[in-house]
Each structure stands twice: as structure tokens, then as C-alpha cells.
């Protein structure tokens, strides 16, 4: 078993060394954005966070450059999130990606949906889209949108 683990670590290490400096910087930025999103989750009420998400969803003109940058964010955020020592689930990932995109003037839409699983248990999921492409959250099929950028939030 130790031999197999050693080989896996060598393969992973070799793959990391092949990453370009841009990807390394993206992974570092993703770490920072996820840490900030996790802090904001504890420091602000859900209502405040949802209002901020709605403000960040205002439409902006899109370009192929914006789509390329959004793809970089979509690559980096989930890869870093699964390796962090703190909770970085779907809502944190969506908040982090949205803030990062907004820093480049790119609008995105954060949606929170619900569904029941096979046993009837309630499930909630957050996902972020940009120009119709899913940036974080993966497959959102089966979820009924509960909070969207158009939702009226209580005062």
C-alpha cells in the first residue's frame, strides 16, 4: 500500500510541476477567494450575502476574453476547494467565484435551489453561472431554484 501511495504522490507532484505560472497564480487566488468567502459566511447574515450576490449579478457585456477568464475560475475554484482544511461547499465556492469574476467586471448569477433526495430528505445546492455556463456547482438538474438574482428578498 505504501508503495502505491508513493507512486501516486510522485505522479501528483510531477503533474503539479507541469502547471504553468498562470495556473499556479489562479490556484493561489482561488485559495484566497475561498478563505474570504468562508469568513464572509460567518461574518454576515444570509440575507446580506444574498443581497450582495444579487448586486454582483448585474449584466455586463461579455467577450470571449471574459468567457476564457470564467473558464479559468471554473477550473481553479473546485480543485482548491476539495483540498482545504475548512468547509468550502457549494455556496462558499459560488461566493468565491462570483467575487473573483466581479473583480474583473464579469457578471455572474448565483442560484440556490432545493430538492428531495431518494429518501425524501431536503437538499439545498448553490451554483454559479456566467453567460449560461456553470462556473461552480456542477450538475444542478433536479433542483428547483429557490433564490435567483431576480428573487425579491425580505427587507
Coordinates of N, CA and C in Angstrom, one line a residue:
X1 N 0.8 -1.2 0.0 CA 0.0 0.0 0.0 C 0.9 1.3 0.0
X2 N 1.9 1.3 0.8 CA 2.8 2.4 0.9 C 3.5 2.7 -0.4
X3 N 3.8 1.6 -1.2 CA 4.4 1.7 -2.5 C 3.5 2.4 -3.5
X4 N 2.2 2.0 -3.5 CA 1.2 2.6 -4.3 C 0.9 4.1 -4.0
X5 N 0.9 4.4 -2.7 CA 0.8 5.8 -2.3 C 2.0 6.6 -2.7
X6 N 3.2 6.0 -2.6 CA 4.4 6.8 -3.1 C 4.3 7.1 -4.5
X7 N 3.9 6.1 -5.3 CA 3.8 6.3 -6.8 C 2.7 7.4 -7.1
X8 N 1.6 7.4 -6.4 CA 0.6 8.4 -6.6 C 1.1 9.8 -6.3
X9 N 1.8 9.9 -5.2 CA 2.4 11.2 -4.8 C 3.4 11.7 -5.8
X10 N 4.2 10.8 -6.4 CA 5.1 11.2 -7.4 C 4.4 11.6 -8.7
X11 N 3.3 10.9 -9.1 CA 2.5 11.3 -10.2 C 1.9 12.7 -10.0
X12 N 1.3 12.9 -8.8 CA 0.7 14.2 -8.5 C 1.7 15.3 -8.4
X13 N 2.9 15.0 -7.9 CA 3.9 16.0 -7.8 C 4.4 16.4 -9.2
X14 N 4.6 15.4 -10.1 CA 5.0 15.7 -11.4 C 4.0 16.5 -12.2
X15 N 2.7 16.2 -12.0 CA 1.6 17.0 -12.6 C 1.6 18.4 -12.1
X16 N 1.9 18.6 -10.8 CA 1.9 20.0 -10.3 C 3.1 20.8 -10.9
X17 N 4.2 20.1 -11.1 CA 5.4 20.8 -11.6 C 5.2 21.2 -13.1
X18 N 4.2 20.5 -13.8 CA 4.0 20.9 -15.2 C 3.0 22.0 -15.3
X19 N 2.4 22.5 -14.3 CA 1.4 23.6 -14.4 C 2.1 24.9 -14.7
X20 N 1.5 25.7 -15.5 CA 2.0 27.0 -15.9 C 2.0 28.0 -14.7
X21 N 2.8 29.0 -14.8 CA 2.7 30.0 -13.7 C 1.3 30.7 -13.6
X22 N 0.6 30.8 -14.7 CA -0.7 31.4 -14.7 C -1.7 30.5 -13.9
X23 N -1.6 29.2 -14.1 CA -2.4 28.2 -13.3 C -2.1 28.3 -11.8
X24 N -0.8 28.3 -11.5 CA -0.4 28.5 -10.1 C -0.9 29.7 -9.5
X25 N -0.9 30.8 -10.2 CA -1.5 32.1 -9.7 C -3.0 32.0 -9.5
X26 N -3.6 31.3 -10.5 CA -5.1 31.1 -10.3 C -5.4 30.2 -9.1
X27 N -4.6 29.2 -8.9 CA -4.9 28.3 -7.7 C -4.6 29.1 -6.4
X28 N -3.6 30.0 -6.4 CA -3.4 30.8 -5.2 C -4.5 31.8 -5.0
X29 N -5.0 32.4 -6.1 CA -6.1 33.4 -6.0 C -7.4 32.6 -5.5
X30 N -7.6 31.4 -6.0 CA -8.8 30.6 -5.6 C -8.7 30.4 -4.1
X31 N -7.6 30.0 -3.6 CA -7.4 29.8 -2.2 C -7.8 31.0 -1.4
X32 N -7.3 32.2 -1.8 CA -7.6 33.5 -1.2 C -9.1 33.8 -1.2
X33 N -9.7 33.6 -2.4 CA -11.1 33.9 -2.5 C -12.0 32.9 -1.7
X34 N -11.6 31.7 -1.6 CA -12.4 30.7 -0.8 C -12.2 31.0 0.7
X35 N -11.1 31.4 1.1 CA -10.9 31.8 2.5 C -11.7 33.0 2.8
X36 N -11.8 34.0 2.0 CA -12.6 35.2 2.2 C -14.1 34.9 2.2
X37 N -14.5 34.0 1.3 CA -15.9 33.6 1.2 C -16.3 32.9 2.5
X38 N -15.4 32.0 3.0 CA -15.7 31.3 4.3 C -15.8 32.3 5.4
X39 N -14.9 33.3 5.5 CA -15.0 34.3 6.5 C -16.3 35.1 6.4
X40 N -16.7 35.5 5.2 CA -17.9 36.3 5.0 C -19.2 35.5 5.4
X41 N -19.1 34.1 5.2 CA -20.2 33.3 5.6 C -20.5 33.4 7.1
X42 N -19.4 33.5 7.8 CA -19.6 33.6 9.3 C -19.8 35.0 9.8
X43 N -19.4 36.0 9.0 CA -19.4 37.4 9.5 C -20.7 38.1 9.1
X44 N -21.4 37.6 8.1 CA -22.6 38.3 7.6 C -23.8 37.4 7.6
X45 N -25.0 38.0 7.6 CA -26.2 37.2 7.6 C -26.4 36.6 6.2
X46 N -27.2 35.5 6.1 CA -27.5 35.0 4.8 C -28.2 36.1 3.9
X47 N -29.1 36.9 4.5 CA -29.7 38.0 3.7 C -28.7 38.9 3.1
X48 N -27.7 39.3 3.9 CA -26.7 40.3 3.4 C -25.9 39.6 2.3
X49 N -25.6 38.3 2.4 CA -24.8 37.6 1.4 C -25.7 37.5 0.1
X50 N -26.9 37.2 0.3 CA -27.8 37.1 -0.9 C -28.0 38.4 -1.6
X51 N -28.1 39.5 -0.9 CA -28.2 40.8 -1.5 C -26.9 41.2 -2.3
X52 N -25.8 40.9 -1.7 CA -24.5 41.1 -2.4 C -24.4 40.3 -3.6
X53 N -24.9 39.0 -3.6 CA -24.9 38.2 -4.8 C -25.8 38.7 -5.9
X54 N -26.9 39.3 -5.5 CA -27.8 39.9 -6.5 C -27.1 41.1 -7.1
X55 N -26.5 41.9 -6.3 CA -25.8 43.1 -6.8 C -24.7 42.7 -7.8
X56 N -24.0 41.6 -7.6 CA -23.0 41.2 -8.4 C -23.4 40.5 -9.7
X57 N -24.7 40.3 -9.8 CA -25.3 39.6 -11.0 C -25.7 40.5 -12.1
X58 N -25.6 41.8 -11.9 CA -26.0 42.8 -12.9 C -25.3 42.5 -14.2
X59 N -26.0 42.5 -15.3 CA -25.5 42.1 -16.6 C -24.4 43.1 -17.1
X60 N -23.4 42.5 -17.6 CA -22.3 43.3 -18.3 C -22.1 42.7 -19.7
X61 N -21.6 43.5 -20.6 CA -21.3 43.0 -21.9 C -20.2 41.8 -21.7
X62 N -20.4 40.8 -22.5 CA -19.5 39.7 -22.4 C -18.6 39.6 -23.7
X63 N -17.4 39.1 -23.5 CA -16.5 39.0 -24.5 C -15.9 37.6 -24.5
X64 N -15.2 37.2 -25.5 CA -14.6 35.9 -25.5 C -13.5 35.8 -24.4
X65 N -12.9 37.0 -24.1 CA -11.9 37.1 -23.1 C -12.5 36.8 -21.7
X66 N -13.8 37.4 -21.5 CA -14.5 37.1 -20.2 C -14.8 35.6 -20.1
X67 N -15.2 35.0 -21.2 CA -15.6 33.6 -21.2 C -14.3 32.8 -20.8
X68 N -13.2 33.2 -21.4 CA -11.9 32.5 -21.1 C -11.6 32.6 -19.6
X69 N -11.7 33.8 -19.1 CA -11.4 34.0 -17.7 C -12.3 33.2 -16.8
X70 N -13.6 33.2 -17.1 CA -14.6 32.5 -16.4 C -14.2 31.0 -16.3
X71 N -13.7 30.5 -17.5 CA -13.3 29.1 -17.5 C -12.1 28.8 -16.6
X72 N -11.2 29.8 -16.5 CA -10.1 29.6 -15.5 C -10.6 29.6 -14.1
X73 N -11.6 30.4 -13.8 CA -12.1 30.4 -12.4 C -12.8 29.1 -12.2
X74 N -13.6 28.6 -13.2 CA -14.3 27.3 -13.0 C -13.3 26.2 -12.9
X75 N -12.1 26.3 -13.4 CA -11.1 25.2 -13.2 C -10.5 25.3 -11.8
X76 N -10.1 26.5 -11.3 CA -9.4 26.6 -10.1 C -10.2 26.5 -8.8
X77 N -11.4 27.0 -8.8 CA -12.1 27.0 -7.5 C -12.4 25.6 -7.0
X78 N -13.0 24.7 -7.8 CA -13.3 23.4 -7.2 C -12.1 22.6 -6.9
X79 N -11.0 22.8 -7.7 CA -9.8 22.0 -7.4 C -9.2 22.4 -6.1
X80 N -9.2 23.6 -5.8 CA -8.7 24.1 -4.5 C -9.6 23.7 -3.3
X81 N -10.9 23.9 -3.6 CA -11.9 23.7 -2.5 C -11.9 22.4 -1.9
X82 N -11.6 21.3 -2.6 CA -11.6 20.0 -2.1 C -10.4 19.7 -1.3
X83 N -9.4 20.6 -1.3 CA -8.1 20.3 -0.6 C -7.9 21.2 0.6
X84 N -8.9 22.0 0.9 CA -8.8 23.0 2.0 C -9.1 22.3 3.3
X85 N -8.5 22.8 4.4 CA -8.8 22.2 5.7 C -10.1 22.8 6.4
X86 N -10.8 23.7 5.7 CA -12.1 24.3 6.1 C -13.2 23.9 5.1
X87 N -14.4 24.2 5.6 CA -15.6 23.9 4.8 C -15.6 24.8 3.6
X88 N -15.7 24.3 2.4 CA -15.7 25.1 1.2 C -16.7 24.4 0.2
X89 N -18.0 24.3 0.7 CA -19.0 23.7 -0.1 C -19.5 24.6 -1.2
X90 N -20.7 24.2 -1.8 CA -21.2 24.8 -3.0 C -21.4 26.3 -2.8
X91 N -22.0 26.8 -1.7 CA -22.3 28.2 -1.5 C -21.0 29.0 -1.4
X92 N -20.0 28.5 -0.6 CA -18.8 29.2 -0.5 C -18.0 29.2 -1.8
X93 N -18.1 28.2 -2.6 CA -17.4 28.2 -3.9 C -18.1 29.2 -4.8
X94 N -19.4 29.2 -4.8 CA -20.2 30.2 -5.7 C -19.8 31.6 -5.3
X95 N -19.8 31.9 -3.9 CA -19.5 33.3 -3.5 C -18.1 33.6 -3.9
X96 N -17.1 32.7 -3.7 CA -15.7 33.0 -4.1 C -15.6 33.3 -5.5
X97 N -16.2 32.4 -6.4 CA -16.0 32.6 -7.8 C -16.7 33.9 -8.3
X98 N -17.9 34.2 -7.7 CA -18.6 35.4 -8.1 C -17.7 36.7 -7.8
X99 N -17.1 36.7 -6.6 CA -16.3 37.8 -6.2 C -15.1 38.0 -7.1
X100 N -14.5 36.9 -7.5 CA -13.3 36.9 -8.3 C -13.7 37.4 -9.7
X101 N -14.8 36.9 -10.3 CA -15.3 37.3 -11.6 C -15.6 38.8 -11.6
X102 N -16.3 39.2 -10.5 CA -16.7 40.6 -10.4 C -15.5 41.6 -10.3
X103 N -14.4 41.1 -9.8 CA -13.2 41.9 -9.7 C -12.6 42.2 -11.1
X104 N -13.0 41.4 -12.1 CA -12.7 41.6 -13.5 C -13.8 42.2 -14.3
X105 N -14.9 42.6 -13.6 CA -16.0 43.3 -14.3 C -16.9 42.3 -15.0
X106 N -16.9 41.0 -14.6 CA -17.7 40.0 -15.2 C -18.8 39.6 -14.3
X107 N -20.1 39.8 -14.8 CA -21.3 39.4 -14.0 C -21.5 37.9 -14.1
X108 N -22.1 37.5 -13.0 CA -22.5 36.1 -12.9 C -23.7 36.0 -12.0
X109 N -24.4 34.8 -12.1 CA -25.6 34.6 -11.4 C -25.5 33.5 -10.4
X110 N -25.8 33.8 -9.1 CA -25.7 32.8 -8.1 C -27.2 32.4 -7.9
X111 N -27.4 31.1 -7.9 CA -28.7 30.5 -7.7 C -28.6 29.5 -6.5
X112 N -29.7 29.4 -5.7 CA -29.8 28.4 -4.7 C -31.1 27.7 -5.0
X113 N -30.9 26.3 -5.0 CA -32.1 25.5 -5.3 C -32.3 24.4 -4.3
X114 N -33.4 23.8 -4.3 CA -33.7 22.7 -3.4 C -34.3 21.5 -4.1
X115 N -34.3 20.4 -3.5 CA -34.9 19.2 -4.0 C -35.0 18.2 -2.8
X116 N -35.7 17.1 -3.0 CA -35.7 16.0 -2.1 C -34.9 14.9 -2.7
X117 N -34.1 14.2 -1.8 CA -33.3 13.1 -2.3 C -34.2 11.8 -2.4
X118 N -33.6 10.7 -2.8 CA -34.4 9.5 -3.0 C -35.2 9.0 -1.7
X119 N -34.7 9.4 -0.5 CA -35.3 9.1 0.7 C -36.3 10.2 1.2
X120 N -36.5 11.2 0.4 CA -37.4 12.3 0.8 C -36.7 13.4 1.7
X121 N -35.4 13.3 1.9 CA -34.7 14.3 2.7 C -34.5 15.6 1.9
X122 N -34.6 16.7 2.5 CA -34.4 18.0 1.9 C -32.9 18.2 1.6
X123 N -32.7 18.7 0.4 CA -31.3 19.1 0.0 C -31.3 20.5 -0.6
X124 N -30.2 21.2 -0.3 CA -30.1 22.5 -0.9 C -28.7 22.5 -1.7
X125 N -28.7 23.3 -2.7 CA -27.5 23.4 -3.5 C -27.3 24.8 -4.1
X126 N -26.1 25.3 -4.2 CA -25.9 26.6 -4.8 C -25.0 26.4 -6.0
X127 N -25.2 27.2 -7.1 CA -24.4 27.1 -8.2 C -24.3 28.5 -8.8
X128 N -23.2 28.7 -9.6 CA -22.9 30.0 -10.2 C -22.8 29.8 -11.7
X129 N -23.5 30.7 -12.4 CA -23.4 30.6 -13.9 C -22.9 31.9 -14.4
X130 N -22.3 31.9 -15.6 CA -21.8 33.1 -16.3 C -22.0 32.9 -17.7
X131 N -22.8 33.7 -18.4 CA -23.1 33.5 -19.8 C -23.7 32.2 -20.1
X132 N -24.5 31.6 -19.2 CA -25.1 30.4 -19.4 C -24.3 29.1 -19.1
X133 N -23.0 29.4 -18.8 CA -22.1 28.3 -18.4 C -22.0 28.1 -16.9
X134 N -22.0 26.9 -16.4 CA -21.9 26.7 -15.0 C -20.4 26.8 -14.6
X135 N -20.2 27.7 -13.6 CA -18.9 28.0 -13.2 C -18.5 27.1 -11.9
X136 N -19.5 27.1 -11.0 CA -19.3 26.2 -9.8 C -20.7 25.6 -9.6
X137 N -20.6 24.4 -8.9 CA -21.8 23.8 -8.5 C -22.2 22.5 -9.3
X138 N -21.5 22.4 -10.4 CA -21.7 21.1 -11.2 C -23.1 21.0 -11.7
X139 N -23.6 19.8 -11.6 CA -24.9 19.4 -12.2 C -26.0 20.0 -11.2
X140 N -26.8 20.9 -11.7 CA -27.9 21.4 -10.9 C -29.3 20.9 -11.3
X141 N -29.3 19.9 -12.2 CA -30.5 19.4 -12.7 C -31.3 18.7 -11.5
X142 N -32.5 18.9 -11.5 CA -33.4 18.3 -10.4 C -33.6 19.3 -9.2
X143 N -32.8 20.3 -9.2 CA -33.0 21.3 -8.2 C -34.0 22.4 -8.7
X144 N -34.9 22.8 -7.8 CA -35.9 23.8 -8.1 C -35.3 25.1 -7.6
X145 N -35.0 26.1 -8.4 CA -34.5 27.4 -8.0 C -35.4 28.0 -6.9
X146 N -34.7 28.3 -5.8 CA -35.4 29.0 -4.7 C -35.0 30.5 -4.6
X147 N -33.8 30.7 -4.7 CA -33.2 32.1 -4.7 C -32.5 32.3 -6.0
X148 N -32.9 33.3 -6.8 CA -32.2 33.6 -8.0 C -31.9 35.1 -8.0
X149 N -31.1 35.6 -9.0 CA -30.8 37.0 -9.0 C -32.1 37.9 -9.1
X150 N -33.2 37.4 -9.6 CA -34.4 38.1 -9.7 C -35.3 38.0 -8.4
X151 N -35.0 37.2 -7.5 CA -35.8 37.0 -6.3 C -35.9 38.2 -5.5
X152 N -37.1 38.5 -5.0 CA -37.3 39.6 -4.0 C -36.9 39.1 -2.6
X153 N -36.0 39.7 -2.0 CA -35.5 39.4 -0.7 C -36.3 40.2 0.4
X154 N -36.5 39.6 1.5 CA -37.2 40.4 2.6 C -36.3 41.6 3.0
X155 N -37.0 42.6 3.4 CA -36.2 43.8 3.8 C -35.6 43.7 5.1

